[in-house]
Amino acid sequence: MQHQLSDVYKGWAIAVKAEAKMCARFSFEIISPSGYRQYVAMGGENRERALERAREMIDLELALEDDS
């Protein structure tokens, strides 16, 4: 059974799931409002850290958009 956590942050969808990959136990995918997707296989050692990293990545994407 796969455990998945979904969230929405600043209009972006986040999906975190249990997926052991090297030193990480969770992966995540972020999806922009326009449908752009990014997948991170080594998202974190726990669900909360993977969700935090996903939010950090969204903040970075939004900051880069503002600079353009």
Short mmCIF file of C-alpha atoms in Angstrom, two decimals:
data_model
loop_
_atom_site.label_atom_id
_atom_site.label_comp_id
_atom_site.label_asym_id
_atom_site.label_seq_id
_atom_site.Cartn_x
_atom_site.Cartn_y
_atom_site.Cartn_z
CA MET A 1 0.00 0.00 0.00
CA GLN A 2 1.32 3.44 -0.92
CA HIS A 3 0.65 6.33 1.41
CA GLN A 4 0.17 9.61 -0.40
CA LEU A 5 -0.32 13.12 0.93
CA SER A 6 -1.78 15.86 -1.26
CA ASP A 7 -1.73 19.57 -0.61
CA VAL A 8 -2.16 22.87 -2.43
CA TYR A 9 0.33 25.67 -1.79
CA LYS A 10 0.07 29.08 -3.49
CA GLY A 11 -2.07 27.51 -6.23
CA TRP A 12 0.37 24.67 -6.91
CA ALA A 13 -0.58 21.04 -6.27
CA ILE A 14 1.79 18.90 -4.20
CA ALA A 15 1.74 15.11 -4.05
CA VAL A 16 4.04 13.41 -1.52
CA LYS A 17 4.31 9.63 -1.45
CA ALA A 18 6.27 6.97 0.37
CA GLU A 19 8.97 5.85 -2.04
CA ALA A 20 12.37 4.72 -0.80
CA LYS A 21 15.16 6.04 -3.02
CA MET A 22 18.75 5.97 -1.77
CA CYS A 23 18.73 7.91 1.53
CA ALA A 24 15.20 9.34 1.16
CA ARG A 25 11.96 7.64 2.10
CA PHE A 26 9.58 10.05 0.36
CA SER A 27 9.29 11.62 -3.08
CA PHE A 28 7.16 14.51 -4.23
CA GLU A 29 5.75 16.09 -7.35
CA ILE A 30 4.71 19.71 -7.74
CA ILE A 31 2.29 20.85 -10.43
CA SER A 32 1.85 24.50 -11.37
CA PRO A 33 -1.57 26.01 -12.11
CA SER A 34 -0.64 25.88 -15.82
CA GLY A 35 0.16 22.15 -15.64
CA TYR A 36 3.98 22.29 -15.49
CA ARG A 37 5.21 19.29 -13.45
CA GLN A 38 8.39 18.63 -11.52
CA TYR A 39 9.19 15.32 -9.80
CA VAL A 40 11.78 14.93 -7.03
CA ALA A 41 12.65 11.32 -6.24
CA MET A 42 14.65 12.08 -3.09
CA GLY A 43 12.17 14.36 -1.36
CA GLY A 44 12.95 13.70 2.27
CA GLU A 45 13.39 11.35 5.18
CA ASN A 46 9.79 11.86 6.35
CA ARG A 47 6.48 13.11 4.93
CA GLU A 48 6.69 16.49 6.65
CA ARG A 49 10.20 17.22 5.35
CA ALA A 50 9.22 16.25 1.80
CA LEU A 51 6.22 18.58 2.00
CA GLU A 52 8.45 21.37 3.33
CA ARG A 53 10.92 20.87 0.46
CA ALA A 54 8.09 20.93 -2.06
CA ARG A 55 6.91 24.27 -0.66
CA GLU A 56 10.48 25.63 -0.77
CA MET A 57 10.72 24.57 -4.41
CA ILE A 58 7.44 26.33 -5.23
CA ASP A 59 8.67 29.50 -3.51
CA LEU A 60 11.84 29.31 -5.63
CA GLU A 61 9.85 28.82 -8.84
CA LEU A 62 7.67 31.83 -7.99
CA ALA A 63 10.71 33.96 -7.16
CA LEU A 64 12.30 33.04 -10.49
CA GLU A 65 9.07 34.01 -12.28
CA ASP A 66 9.15 37.42 -10.57
CA ASP A 67 12.75 37.98 -11.75
CA SER A 68 11.79 37.33 -15.38
#
